[in-house]
Short mmCIF file of C-alpha atoms and ligand atoms in Angstrom, two decimals:
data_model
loop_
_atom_site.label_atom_id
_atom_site.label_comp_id
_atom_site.label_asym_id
_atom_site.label_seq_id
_atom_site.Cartn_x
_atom_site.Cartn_y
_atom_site.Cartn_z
CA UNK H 1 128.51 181.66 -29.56
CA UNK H 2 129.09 181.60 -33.72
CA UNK H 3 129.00 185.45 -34.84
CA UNK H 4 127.72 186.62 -38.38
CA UNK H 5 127.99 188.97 -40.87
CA UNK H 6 124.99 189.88 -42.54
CA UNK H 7 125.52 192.06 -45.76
CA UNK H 8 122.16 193.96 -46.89
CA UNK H 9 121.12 193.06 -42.93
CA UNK H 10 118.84 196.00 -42.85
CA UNK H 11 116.84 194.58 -46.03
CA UNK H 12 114.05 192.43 -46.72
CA UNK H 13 115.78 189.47 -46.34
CA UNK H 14 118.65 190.24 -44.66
CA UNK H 15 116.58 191.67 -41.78
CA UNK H 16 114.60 188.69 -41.48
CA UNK H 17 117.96 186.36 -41.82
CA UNK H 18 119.20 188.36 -38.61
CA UNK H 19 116.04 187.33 -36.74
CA UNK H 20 116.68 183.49 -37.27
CA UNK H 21 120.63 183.83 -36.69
CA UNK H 22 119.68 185.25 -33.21
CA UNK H 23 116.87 182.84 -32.68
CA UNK H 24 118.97 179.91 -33.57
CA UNK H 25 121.85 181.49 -30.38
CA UNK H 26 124.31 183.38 -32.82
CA UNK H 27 126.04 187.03 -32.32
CA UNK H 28 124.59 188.91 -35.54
CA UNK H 29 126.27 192.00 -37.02
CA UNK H 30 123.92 193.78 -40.02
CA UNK H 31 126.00 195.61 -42.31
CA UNK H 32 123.91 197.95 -44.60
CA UNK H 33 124.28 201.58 -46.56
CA UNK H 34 120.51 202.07 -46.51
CA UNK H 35 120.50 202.12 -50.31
CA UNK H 36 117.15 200.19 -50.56
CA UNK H 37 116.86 198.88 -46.82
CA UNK H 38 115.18 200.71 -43.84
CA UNK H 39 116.58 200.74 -40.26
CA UNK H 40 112.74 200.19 -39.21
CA UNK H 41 113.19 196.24 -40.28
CA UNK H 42 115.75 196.06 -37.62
CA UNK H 43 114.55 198.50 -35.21
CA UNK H 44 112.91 195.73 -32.57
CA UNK H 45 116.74 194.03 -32.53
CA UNK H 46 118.55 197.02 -31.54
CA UNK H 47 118.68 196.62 -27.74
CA UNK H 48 119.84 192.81 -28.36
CA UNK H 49 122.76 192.64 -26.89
CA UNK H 50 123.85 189.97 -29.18
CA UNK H 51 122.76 192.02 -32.28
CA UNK H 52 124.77 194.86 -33.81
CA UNK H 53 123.71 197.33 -37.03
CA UNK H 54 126.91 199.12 -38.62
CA UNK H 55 125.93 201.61 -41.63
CA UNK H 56 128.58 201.20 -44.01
CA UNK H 57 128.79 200.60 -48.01
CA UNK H 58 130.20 196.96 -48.45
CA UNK H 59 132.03 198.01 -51.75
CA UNK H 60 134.76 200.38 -49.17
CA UNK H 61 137.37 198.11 -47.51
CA UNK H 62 135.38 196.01 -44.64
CA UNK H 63 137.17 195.70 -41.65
CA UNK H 64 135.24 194.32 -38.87
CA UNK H 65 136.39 193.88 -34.79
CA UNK H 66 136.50 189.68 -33.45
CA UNK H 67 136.57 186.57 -34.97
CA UNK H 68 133.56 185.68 -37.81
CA UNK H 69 132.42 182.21 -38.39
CA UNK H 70 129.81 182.94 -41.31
CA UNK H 71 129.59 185.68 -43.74
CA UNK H 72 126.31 185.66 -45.60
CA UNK H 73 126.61 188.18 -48.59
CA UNK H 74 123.10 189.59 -49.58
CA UNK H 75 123.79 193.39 -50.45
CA UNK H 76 122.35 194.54 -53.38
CA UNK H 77 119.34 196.58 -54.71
CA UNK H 78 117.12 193.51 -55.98
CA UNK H 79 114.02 195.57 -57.50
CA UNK H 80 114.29 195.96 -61.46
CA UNK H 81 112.62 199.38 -60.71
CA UNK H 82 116.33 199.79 -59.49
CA UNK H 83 118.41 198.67 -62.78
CA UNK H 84 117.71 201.90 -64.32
CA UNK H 85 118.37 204.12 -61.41
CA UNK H 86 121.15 202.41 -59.89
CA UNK H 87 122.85 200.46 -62.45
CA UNK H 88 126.63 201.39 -61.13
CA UNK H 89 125.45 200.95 -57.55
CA UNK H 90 124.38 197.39 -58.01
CA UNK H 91 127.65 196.05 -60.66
CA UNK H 92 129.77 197.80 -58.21
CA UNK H 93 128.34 196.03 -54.82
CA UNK H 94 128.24 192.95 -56.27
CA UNK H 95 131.69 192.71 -57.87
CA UNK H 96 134.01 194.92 -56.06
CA UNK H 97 131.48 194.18 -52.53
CA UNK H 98 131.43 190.71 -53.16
CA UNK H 99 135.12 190.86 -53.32
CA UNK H 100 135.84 192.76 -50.16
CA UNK H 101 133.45 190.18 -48.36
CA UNK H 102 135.22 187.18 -49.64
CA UNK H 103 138.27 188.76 -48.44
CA UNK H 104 137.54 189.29 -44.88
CA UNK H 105 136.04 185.64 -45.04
CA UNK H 106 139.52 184.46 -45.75
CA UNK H 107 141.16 187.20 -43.19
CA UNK H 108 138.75 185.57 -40.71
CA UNK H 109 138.20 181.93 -41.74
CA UNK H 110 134.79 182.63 -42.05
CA UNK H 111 132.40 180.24 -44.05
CA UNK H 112 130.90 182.63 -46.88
CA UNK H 113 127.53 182.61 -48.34
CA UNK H 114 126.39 184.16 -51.74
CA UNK H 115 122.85 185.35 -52.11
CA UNK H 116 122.67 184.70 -56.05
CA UNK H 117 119.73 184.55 -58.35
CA UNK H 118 117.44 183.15 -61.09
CA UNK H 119 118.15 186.19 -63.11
CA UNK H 120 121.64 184.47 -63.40
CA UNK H 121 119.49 182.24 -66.04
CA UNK H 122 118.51 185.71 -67.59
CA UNK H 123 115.25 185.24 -70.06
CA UNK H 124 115.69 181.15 -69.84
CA UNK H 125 115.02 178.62 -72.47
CA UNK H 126 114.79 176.13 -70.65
CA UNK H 127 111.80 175.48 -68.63
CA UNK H 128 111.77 174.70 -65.23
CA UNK H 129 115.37 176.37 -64.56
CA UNK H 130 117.70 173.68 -62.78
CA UNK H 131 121.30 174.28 -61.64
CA UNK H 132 123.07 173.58 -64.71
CA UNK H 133 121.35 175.57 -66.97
CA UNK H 134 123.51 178.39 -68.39
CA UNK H 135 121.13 180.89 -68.92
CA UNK H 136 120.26 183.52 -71.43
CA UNK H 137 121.32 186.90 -70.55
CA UNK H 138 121.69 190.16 -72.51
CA UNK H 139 125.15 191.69 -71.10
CA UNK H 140 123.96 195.17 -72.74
CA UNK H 141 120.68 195.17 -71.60
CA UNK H 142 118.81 197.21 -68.60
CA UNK H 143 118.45 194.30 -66.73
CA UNK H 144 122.29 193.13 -67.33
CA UNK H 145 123.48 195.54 -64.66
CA UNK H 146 122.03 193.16 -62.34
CA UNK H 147 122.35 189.66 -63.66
CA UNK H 148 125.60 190.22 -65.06
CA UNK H 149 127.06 191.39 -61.37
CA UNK H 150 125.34 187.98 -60.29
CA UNK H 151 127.40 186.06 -62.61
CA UNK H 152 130.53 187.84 -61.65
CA UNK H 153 129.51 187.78 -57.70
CA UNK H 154 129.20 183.89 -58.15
CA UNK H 155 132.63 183.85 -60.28
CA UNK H 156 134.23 185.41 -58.06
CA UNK H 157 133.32 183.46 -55.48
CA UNK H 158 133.91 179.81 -56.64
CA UNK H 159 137.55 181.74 -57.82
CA UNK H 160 137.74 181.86 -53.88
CA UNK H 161 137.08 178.64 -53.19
CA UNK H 162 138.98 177.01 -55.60
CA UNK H 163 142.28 179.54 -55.62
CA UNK H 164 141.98 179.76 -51.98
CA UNK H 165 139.89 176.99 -50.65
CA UNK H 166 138.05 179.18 -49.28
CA UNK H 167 134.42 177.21 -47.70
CA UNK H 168 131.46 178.99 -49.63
CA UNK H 169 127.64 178.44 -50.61
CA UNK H 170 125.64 179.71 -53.30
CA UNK H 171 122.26 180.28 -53.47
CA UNK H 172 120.18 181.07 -56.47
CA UNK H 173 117.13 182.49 -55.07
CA UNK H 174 114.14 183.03 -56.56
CA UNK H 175 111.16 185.55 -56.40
CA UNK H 176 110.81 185.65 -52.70
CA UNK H 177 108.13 187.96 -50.78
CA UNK H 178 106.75 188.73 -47.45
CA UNK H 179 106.43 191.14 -44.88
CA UNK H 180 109.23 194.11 -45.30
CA UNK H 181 109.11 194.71 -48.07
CA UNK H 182 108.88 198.47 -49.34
CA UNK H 183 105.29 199.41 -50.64
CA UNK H 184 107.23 201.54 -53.25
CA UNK H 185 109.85 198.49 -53.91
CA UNK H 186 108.60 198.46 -57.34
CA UNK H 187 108.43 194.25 -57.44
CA UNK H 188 105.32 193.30 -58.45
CA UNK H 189 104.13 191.63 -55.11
CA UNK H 190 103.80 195.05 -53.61
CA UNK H 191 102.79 196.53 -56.39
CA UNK H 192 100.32 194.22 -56.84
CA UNK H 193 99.13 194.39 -53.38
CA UNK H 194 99.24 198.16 -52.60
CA UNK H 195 97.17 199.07 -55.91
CA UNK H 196 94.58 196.74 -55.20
CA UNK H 197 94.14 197.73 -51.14
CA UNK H 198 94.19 201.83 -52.28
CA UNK H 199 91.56 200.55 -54.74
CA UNK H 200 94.16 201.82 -58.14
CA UNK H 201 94.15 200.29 -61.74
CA UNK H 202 96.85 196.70 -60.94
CA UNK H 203 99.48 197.28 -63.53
CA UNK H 204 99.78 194.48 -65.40
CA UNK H 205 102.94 194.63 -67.61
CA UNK H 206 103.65 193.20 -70.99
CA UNK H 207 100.85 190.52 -72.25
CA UNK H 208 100.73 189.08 -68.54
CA UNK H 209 101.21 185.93 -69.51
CA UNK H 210 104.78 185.84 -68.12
CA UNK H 211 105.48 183.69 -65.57
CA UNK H 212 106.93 183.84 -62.26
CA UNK H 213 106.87 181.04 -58.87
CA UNK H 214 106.93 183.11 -55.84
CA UNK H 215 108.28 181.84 -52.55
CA UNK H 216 107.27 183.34 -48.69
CA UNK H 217 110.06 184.71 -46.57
CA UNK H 218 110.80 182.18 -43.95
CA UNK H 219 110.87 179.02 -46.44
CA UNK H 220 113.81 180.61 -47.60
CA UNK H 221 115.49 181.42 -44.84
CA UNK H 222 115.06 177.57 -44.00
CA UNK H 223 116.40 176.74 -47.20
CA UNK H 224 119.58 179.71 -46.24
CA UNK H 225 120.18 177.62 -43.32
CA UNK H 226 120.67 174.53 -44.38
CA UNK H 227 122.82 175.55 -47.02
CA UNK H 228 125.07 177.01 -44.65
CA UNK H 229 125.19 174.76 -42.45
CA UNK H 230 125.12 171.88 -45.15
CA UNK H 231 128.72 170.65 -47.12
CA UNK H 232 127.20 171.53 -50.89
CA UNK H 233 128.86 174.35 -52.32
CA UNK H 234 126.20 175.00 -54.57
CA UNK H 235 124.65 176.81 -56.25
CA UNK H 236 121.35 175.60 -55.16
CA UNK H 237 118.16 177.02 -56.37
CA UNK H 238 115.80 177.91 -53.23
CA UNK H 239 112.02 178.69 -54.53
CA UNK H 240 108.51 177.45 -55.03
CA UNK H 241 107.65 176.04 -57.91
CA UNK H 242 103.68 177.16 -57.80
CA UNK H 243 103.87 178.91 -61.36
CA UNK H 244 101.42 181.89 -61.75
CA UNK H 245 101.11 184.17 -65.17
CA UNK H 246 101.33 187.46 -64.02
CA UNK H 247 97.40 188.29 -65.23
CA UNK H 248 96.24 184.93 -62.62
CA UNK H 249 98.45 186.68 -59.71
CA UNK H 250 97.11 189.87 -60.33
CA UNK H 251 93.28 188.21 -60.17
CA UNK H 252 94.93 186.08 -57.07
CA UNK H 253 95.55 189.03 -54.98
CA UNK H 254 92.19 190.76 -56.19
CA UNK H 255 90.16 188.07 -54.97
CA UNK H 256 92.17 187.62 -51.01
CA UNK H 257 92.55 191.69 -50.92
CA UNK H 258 88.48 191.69 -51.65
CA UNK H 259 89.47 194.69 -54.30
CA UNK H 260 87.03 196.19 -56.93
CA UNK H 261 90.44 197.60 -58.96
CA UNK H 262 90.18 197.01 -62.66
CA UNK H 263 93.25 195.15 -63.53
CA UNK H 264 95.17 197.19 -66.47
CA UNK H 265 97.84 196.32 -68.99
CA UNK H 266 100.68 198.18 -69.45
CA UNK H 267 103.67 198.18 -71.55
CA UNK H 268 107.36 196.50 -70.31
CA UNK H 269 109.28 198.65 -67.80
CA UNK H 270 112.34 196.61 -68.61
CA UNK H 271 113.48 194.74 -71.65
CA UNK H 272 114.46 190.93 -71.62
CA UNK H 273 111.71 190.48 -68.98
CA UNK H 274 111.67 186.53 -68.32
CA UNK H 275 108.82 184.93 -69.63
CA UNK H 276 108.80 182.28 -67.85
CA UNK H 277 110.54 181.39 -64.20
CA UNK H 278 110.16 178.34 -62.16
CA UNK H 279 112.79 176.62 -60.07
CA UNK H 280 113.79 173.12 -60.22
CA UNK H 281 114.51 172.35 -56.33
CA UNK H 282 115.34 168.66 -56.70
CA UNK H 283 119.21 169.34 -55.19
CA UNK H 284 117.71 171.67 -52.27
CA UNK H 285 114.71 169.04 -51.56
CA UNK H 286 117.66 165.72 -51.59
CA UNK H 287 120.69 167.58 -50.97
CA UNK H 288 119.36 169.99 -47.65
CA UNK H 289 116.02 167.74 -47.52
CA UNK H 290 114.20 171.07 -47.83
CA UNK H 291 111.16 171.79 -49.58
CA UNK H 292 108.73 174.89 -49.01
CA UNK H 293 105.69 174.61 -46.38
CA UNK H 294 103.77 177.99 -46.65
CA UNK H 295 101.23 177.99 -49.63
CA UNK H 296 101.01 181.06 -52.12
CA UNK H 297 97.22 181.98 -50.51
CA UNK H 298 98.80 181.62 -46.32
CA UNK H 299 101.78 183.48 -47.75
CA UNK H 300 99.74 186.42 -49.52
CA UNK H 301 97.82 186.36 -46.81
CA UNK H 302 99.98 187.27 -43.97
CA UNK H 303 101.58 189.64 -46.00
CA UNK H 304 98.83 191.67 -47.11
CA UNK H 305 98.07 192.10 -43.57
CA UNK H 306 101.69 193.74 -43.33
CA UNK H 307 100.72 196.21 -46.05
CA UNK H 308 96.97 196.86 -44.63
CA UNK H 309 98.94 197.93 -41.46
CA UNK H 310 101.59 200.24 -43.55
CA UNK H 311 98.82 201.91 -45.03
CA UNK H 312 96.99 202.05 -41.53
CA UNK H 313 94.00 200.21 -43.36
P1 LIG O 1 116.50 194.61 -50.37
O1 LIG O 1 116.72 195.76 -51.33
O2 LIG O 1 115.41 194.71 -49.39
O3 LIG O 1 117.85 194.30 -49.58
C1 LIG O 1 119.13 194.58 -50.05
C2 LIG O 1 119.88 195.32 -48.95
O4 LIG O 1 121.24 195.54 -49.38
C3 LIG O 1 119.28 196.70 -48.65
O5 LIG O 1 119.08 196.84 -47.27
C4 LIG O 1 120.32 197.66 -49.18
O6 LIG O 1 120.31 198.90 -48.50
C5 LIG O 1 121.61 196.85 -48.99
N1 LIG O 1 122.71 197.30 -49.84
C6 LIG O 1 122.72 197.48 -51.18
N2 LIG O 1 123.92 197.91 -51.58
C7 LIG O 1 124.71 197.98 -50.49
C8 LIG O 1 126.06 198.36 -50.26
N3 LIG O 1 126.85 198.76 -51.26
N4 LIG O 1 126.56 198.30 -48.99
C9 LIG O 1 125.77 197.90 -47.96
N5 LIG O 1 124.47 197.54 -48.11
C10 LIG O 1 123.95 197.58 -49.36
O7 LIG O 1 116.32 193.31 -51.31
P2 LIG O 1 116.11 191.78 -50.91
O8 LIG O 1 114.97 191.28 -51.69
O9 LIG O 1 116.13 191.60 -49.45
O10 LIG O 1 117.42 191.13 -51.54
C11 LIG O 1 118.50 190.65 -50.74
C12 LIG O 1 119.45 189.85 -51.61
O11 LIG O 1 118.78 188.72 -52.17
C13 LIG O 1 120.03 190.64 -52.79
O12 LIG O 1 121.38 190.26 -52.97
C14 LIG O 1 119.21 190.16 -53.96
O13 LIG O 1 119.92 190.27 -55.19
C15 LIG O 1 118.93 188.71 -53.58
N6 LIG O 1 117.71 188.19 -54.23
C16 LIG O 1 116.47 188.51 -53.76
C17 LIG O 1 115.35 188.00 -54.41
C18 LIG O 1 113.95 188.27 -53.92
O14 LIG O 1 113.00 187.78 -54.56
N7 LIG O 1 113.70 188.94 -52.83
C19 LIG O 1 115.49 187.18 -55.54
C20 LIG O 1 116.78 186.93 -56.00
C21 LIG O 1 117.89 187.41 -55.34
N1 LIG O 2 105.12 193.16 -63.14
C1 LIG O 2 103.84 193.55 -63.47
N2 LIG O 2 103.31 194.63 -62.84
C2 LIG O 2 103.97 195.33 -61.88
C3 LIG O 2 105.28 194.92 -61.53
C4 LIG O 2 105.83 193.83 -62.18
O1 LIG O 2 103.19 192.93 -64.32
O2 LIG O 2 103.39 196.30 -61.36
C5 LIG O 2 105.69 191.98 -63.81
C6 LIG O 2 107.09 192.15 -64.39
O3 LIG O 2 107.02 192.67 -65.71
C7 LIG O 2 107.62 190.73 -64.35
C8 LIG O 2 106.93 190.12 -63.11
O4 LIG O 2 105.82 190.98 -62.81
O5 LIG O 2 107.19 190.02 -65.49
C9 LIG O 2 107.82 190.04 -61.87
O6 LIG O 2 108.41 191.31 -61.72
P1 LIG O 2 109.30 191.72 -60.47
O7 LIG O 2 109.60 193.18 -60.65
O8 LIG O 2 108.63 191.32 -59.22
O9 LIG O 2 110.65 190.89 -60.55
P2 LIG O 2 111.41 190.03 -61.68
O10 LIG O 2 110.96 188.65 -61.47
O11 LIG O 2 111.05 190.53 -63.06
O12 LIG O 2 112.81 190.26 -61.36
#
């Protein structure tokens, strides 16, 4: 039976990675310090035999027990609400954490996967974002806590794979959502979401005419998959390119959530915010033959339901 790591397994998507690791017959350990994750997205694995939760901070020396065939690396706070509150948190698990989990992937042979980003291409000037863009990021800005730890995380880990031939995938992923995540995460698909079912002002920030592409939950776990399990090193971009300005979204989930709130603009929380984000997913659609199935409306859909049931609506 192939046994996994799974850093940030008590996350959004790290919790639902776990699910299709034991689905698909593999031995799943979740690593996680709780910093932004929540025991209750693993709870209904616990008595799996073939499932395992260790609380531990990935940035301490990792040691685990057995032989590991695949490490996928996805610790890190991801919510900008968190660049500001956690800025030393999320440089250090990404650079000193990504470099204790490439080092028990060489102790143990283990194929390792980066979960990278599209904040990697910072506030991009280029538009739709493929692979070899180099991006536009502001090192000393509040959002460079984040996308500069990126950069270094996916540094760091080609340095491994070239110095030390060590097997590895990269994934840039962009905005994903779904079911799991927090209501207070501070991204704007719960935001969004949870204003409009209490019936409070939607915050729109900045002009709202910044754009984002979102992509549900289990289209890019597919995509996870089949970079694993594929020979491309990467990085790959996994996302859907169905572009939205933030002020459409924000009349998008009025209309499915049936919501009288008055939609509201606000200034920036963060500087540098992107003004435009949409992947190009030509390598992941000829390269891995992927390409996402769920539509924005099925996808909103089934996780508004989540939310309705969070806020026992
Ligand atoms: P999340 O906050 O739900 O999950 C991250 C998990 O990592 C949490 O459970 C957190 O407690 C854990 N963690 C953080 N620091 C840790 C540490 N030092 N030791 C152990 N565990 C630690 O966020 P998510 O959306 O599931 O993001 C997962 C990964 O995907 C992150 O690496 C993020 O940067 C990346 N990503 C996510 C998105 C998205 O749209 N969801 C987009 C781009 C990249
Ligand atoms: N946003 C917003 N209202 C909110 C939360 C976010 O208008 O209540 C905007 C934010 O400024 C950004 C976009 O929505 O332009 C996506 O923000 P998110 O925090 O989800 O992640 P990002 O893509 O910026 O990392």
């Amino acid at each position: 039976m192939p046994r996994a790591l799974v850093t940030g397994g008590a996350g959004f998507l790290g919790s639902h990675l776990c699910d299709r690791l034991l689905k698909d017959g593999m031995e799943v350990i979740a690593m996680d310090n709780l910093i932004t994750g929540s025991t209750d997205n693993i709870a209904h694995n616990i008595d799996n035999p073939n499932f395992r939760f260790i609380h531990y901070n990935v940035v301490d020396y990792l040691y685990v027990d057995g032989a590991l065939d695949y490490i996928f690396h996805l610790a890190s706070p991801a919510s900008p609400v968190d660049f500001p509150t956690k800025p030393i948190q999320i440089l250090k698990v990404n650079a000193l954490g990504t470099h204790k989990a490439l080092g028990l992937a060489r102790a143990k042979g283990a194929r390792f996967f980066l979960a990278s980003t599209s904040e990697v291409y910072g506030d991009p000037l280029v538009h739709p974002q493929p692979e070899e863009y180099l991006g536009n990021v502001n090192p000393v800005g509040v959002r460079g806590v984040y996308d500069e730890a990126k950069r270094f995380a996916e540094a760091i880990t080609m340095a491994y794979h070239r110095f030390h031939q060590l097997p590895v995938r990269i994934v840039r992923i962009f905005n994903t959502y779904g079911p799991r995540m927090r209501l207070d995460d501070g991204r704007v698909v719960p935001n969004f979401i949870g204003q409009a079912l209490r019936g409070d002002p939607i915050t729109v920030y900045g002009t709202g005419l910044q754009t984002r592409s979102f992509c549900y939950e289990s289209d890019l776990i597919e995509g996870f998959v089949r970079l694993m399990l594929s020979e491309h090193t990467g990085p790959i971009n996994i996302g859907n390119p169905t572009e939205r300005t933030m002020l459409e979204f924000a009349e998008e989930i009025k209309r499915l959530t049936g919501s009288s709130s008055p939609i509201v603009l606000e200034p920036l929380h963060t500087s540098d915010d992107p003004k435009q984000r949409k992947p190009v997913i030509t390598k992941a659609t000829e390269l891995l033959g992927w390409e996402p199935k769920v539509s924005l409306e099925e996808g909103l859909g089934l996780t508004i339901a989540y939310f309705k049931k969070r806020l026992g609506l």
